[in-house]
Coordinates of C-alpha atoms in Angstrom, one line a residue:
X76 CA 7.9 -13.2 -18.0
X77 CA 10.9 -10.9 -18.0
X78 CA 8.3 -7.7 -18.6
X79 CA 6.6 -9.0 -15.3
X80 CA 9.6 -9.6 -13.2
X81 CA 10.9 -6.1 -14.0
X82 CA 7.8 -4.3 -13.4
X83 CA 7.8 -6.4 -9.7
X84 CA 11.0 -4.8 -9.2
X85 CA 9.8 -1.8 -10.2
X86 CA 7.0 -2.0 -7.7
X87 CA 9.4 -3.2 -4.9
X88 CA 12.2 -0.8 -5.4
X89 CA 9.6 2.5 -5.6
X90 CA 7.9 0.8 -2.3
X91 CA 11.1 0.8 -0.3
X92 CA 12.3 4.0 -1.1
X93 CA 8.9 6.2 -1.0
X94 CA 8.5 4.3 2.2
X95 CA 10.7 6.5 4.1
X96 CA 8.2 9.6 2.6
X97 CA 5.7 8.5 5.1
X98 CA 7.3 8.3 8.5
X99 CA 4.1 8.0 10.3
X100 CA 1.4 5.4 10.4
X101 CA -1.0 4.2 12.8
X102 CA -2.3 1.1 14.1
X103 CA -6.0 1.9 13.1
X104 CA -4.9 2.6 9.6
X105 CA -3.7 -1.1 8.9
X106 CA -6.5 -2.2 10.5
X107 CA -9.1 0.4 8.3
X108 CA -7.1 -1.1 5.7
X109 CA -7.0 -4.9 6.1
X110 CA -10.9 -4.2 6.7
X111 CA -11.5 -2.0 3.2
X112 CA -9.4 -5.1 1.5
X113 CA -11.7 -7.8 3.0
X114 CA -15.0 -5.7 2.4
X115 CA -13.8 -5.3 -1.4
X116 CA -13.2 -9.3 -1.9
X117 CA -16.5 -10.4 -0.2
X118 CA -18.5 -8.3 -2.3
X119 CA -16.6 -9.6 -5.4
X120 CA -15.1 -6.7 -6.5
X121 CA -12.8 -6.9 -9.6
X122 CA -9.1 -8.0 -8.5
X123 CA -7.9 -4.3 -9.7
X124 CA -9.8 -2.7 -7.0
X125 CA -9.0 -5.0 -4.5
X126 CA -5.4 -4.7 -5.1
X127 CA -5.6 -1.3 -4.1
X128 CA -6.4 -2.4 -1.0
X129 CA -3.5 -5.2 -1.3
X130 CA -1.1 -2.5 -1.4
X131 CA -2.2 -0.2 1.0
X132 CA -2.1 -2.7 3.4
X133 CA 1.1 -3.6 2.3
X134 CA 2.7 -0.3 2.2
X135 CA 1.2 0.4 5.4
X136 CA 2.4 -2.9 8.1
X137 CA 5.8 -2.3 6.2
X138 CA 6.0 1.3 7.7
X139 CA 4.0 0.1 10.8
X140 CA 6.8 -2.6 11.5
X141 CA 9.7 -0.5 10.4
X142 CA 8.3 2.6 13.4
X143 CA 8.0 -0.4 16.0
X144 CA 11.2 -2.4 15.5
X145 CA 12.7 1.0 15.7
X146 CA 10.8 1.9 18.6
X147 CA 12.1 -1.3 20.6
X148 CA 15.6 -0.6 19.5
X149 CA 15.6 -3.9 17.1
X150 CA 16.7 -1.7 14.1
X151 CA 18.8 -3.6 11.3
X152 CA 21.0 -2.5 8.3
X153 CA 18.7 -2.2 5.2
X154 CA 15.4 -2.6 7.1
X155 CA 13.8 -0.2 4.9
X156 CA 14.6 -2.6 2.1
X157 CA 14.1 -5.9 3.7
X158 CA 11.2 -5.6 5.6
X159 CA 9.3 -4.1 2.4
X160 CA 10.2 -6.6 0.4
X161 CA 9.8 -9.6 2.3
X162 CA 6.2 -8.4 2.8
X163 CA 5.6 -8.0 -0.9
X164 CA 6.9 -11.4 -1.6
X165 CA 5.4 -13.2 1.3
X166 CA 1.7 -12.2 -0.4
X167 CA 2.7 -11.6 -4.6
X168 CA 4.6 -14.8 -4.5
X169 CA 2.0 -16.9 -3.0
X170 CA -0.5 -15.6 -5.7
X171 CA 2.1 -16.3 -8.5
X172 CA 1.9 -19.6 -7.3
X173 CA -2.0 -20.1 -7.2
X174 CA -2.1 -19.1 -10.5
X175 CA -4.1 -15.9 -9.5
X176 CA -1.5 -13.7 -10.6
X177 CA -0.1 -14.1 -14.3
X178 CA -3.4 -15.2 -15.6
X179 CA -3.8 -14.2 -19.1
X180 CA -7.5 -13.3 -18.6
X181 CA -6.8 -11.1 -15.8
X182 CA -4.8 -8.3 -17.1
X183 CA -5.4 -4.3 -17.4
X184 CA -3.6 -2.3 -19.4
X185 CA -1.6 -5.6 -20.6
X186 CA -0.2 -5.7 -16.9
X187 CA -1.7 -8.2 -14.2
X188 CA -4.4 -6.3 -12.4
X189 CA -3.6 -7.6 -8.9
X190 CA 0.1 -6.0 -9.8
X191 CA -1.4 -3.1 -11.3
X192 CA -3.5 -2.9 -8.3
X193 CA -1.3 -3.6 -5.6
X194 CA 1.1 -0.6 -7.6
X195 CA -1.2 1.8 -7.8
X196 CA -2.9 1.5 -3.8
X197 CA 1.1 2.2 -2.4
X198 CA 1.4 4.5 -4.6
X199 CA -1.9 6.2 -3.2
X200 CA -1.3 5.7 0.3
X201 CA 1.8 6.8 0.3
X202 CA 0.9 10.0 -1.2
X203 CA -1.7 9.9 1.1
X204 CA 0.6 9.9 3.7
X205 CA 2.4 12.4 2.5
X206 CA -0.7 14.7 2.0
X207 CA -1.2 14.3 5.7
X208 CA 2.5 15.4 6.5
X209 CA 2.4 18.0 4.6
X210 CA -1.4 19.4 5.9
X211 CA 0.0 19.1 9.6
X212 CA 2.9 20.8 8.5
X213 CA 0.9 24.1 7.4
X214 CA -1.4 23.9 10.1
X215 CA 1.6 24.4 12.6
X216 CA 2.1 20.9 13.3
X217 CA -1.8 20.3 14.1
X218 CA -4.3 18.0 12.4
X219 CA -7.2 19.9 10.3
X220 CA -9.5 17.5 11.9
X221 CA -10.1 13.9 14.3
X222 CA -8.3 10.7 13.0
X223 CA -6.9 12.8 9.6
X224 CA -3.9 10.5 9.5
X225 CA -6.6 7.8 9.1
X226 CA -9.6 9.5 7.5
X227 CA -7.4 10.8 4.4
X228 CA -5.6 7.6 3.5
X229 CA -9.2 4.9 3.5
X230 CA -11.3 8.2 1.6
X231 CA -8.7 8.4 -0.5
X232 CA -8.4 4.9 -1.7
X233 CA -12.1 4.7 -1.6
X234 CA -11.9 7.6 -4.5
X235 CA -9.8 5.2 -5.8
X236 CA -11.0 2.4 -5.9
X237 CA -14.4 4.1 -7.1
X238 CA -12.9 5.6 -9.6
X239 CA -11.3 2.1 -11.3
X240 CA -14.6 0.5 -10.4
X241 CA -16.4 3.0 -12.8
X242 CA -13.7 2.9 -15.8
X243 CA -13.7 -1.2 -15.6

């Protein structure tokens, strides 16, 4: 139990502070997201791959809300902490609860593979993110291509996800 909780807070504290690495995130990318989650579930993927998707989506309505409170001038101390984190909770705890995660069947790596999941997909789209900030960068502040703020992030965690589907 106490491996788990610190491994959470692991997750939770390198969410909230790589967060601020990606200071730009669309609309259509939490929704390209939320889709690629769903998509993965209904054709019963393993809970490992769809956790990717779990924290994509996570990592990116965290940023999302964080640019729009700050856009309506609704800022708050520690928002880069809280909002994060109550976001994480509202879906890990929930699933603690159910039973669904801290099953002893469902582990990878001897770590719950929704957590693992959920770890490893901010992890990605936040370095997608980053990978986008720092193409536009070189490019004199201009995409490569169309939608690259969105297209890198979902191919990316598509890779992914393909990737762990193939090794499990």
């Amino acid at each position: 139990m106490k491996k788990r909780f610190l491994l959470l807070a692991s997750f939770l504290f390198m969410g909230t502070t790589l967060a601020n690495i990606a200071k730009a995130v669309c609309p259509v990318c939490v929704v390209a997201v939320s889709a690629g989650l769903g998509f993965s579930r209904w054709l019963g993927v393993d809970d490992v791959v769809s956790s990717i998707w779990i924290g994509a989506l996570l990592a990116s309505t965290s940023i999302w809300t964080i640019i729009w409170l700050n856009k309506k001038n609704w800022s708050f101390k520690y928002q880069k902490i809280i909002i994060p984190v109550t976001y994480y909770l509202l879906i890990l705890v929930p699933l603690y609860y159910a039973d669904i995660i801290g099953h002893s069947l469902n582990k990878i790596f001897g770590i719950d593979k929704i957590i693992f999941g959920a770890v490893l997909g901010t992890i990605v789209f936040l370095a997608s993110i980053w990978l986008h900030n720092f193409l536009k960068k070189k490019n004199q502040g201009k995409q490569f291509f169309y939608y690259q703020k969105v297209v890198l992030p979902v191919v990316i965690l598509i890779i992914t996800s393909l990737i762990l589907w193939m090794i499990i």
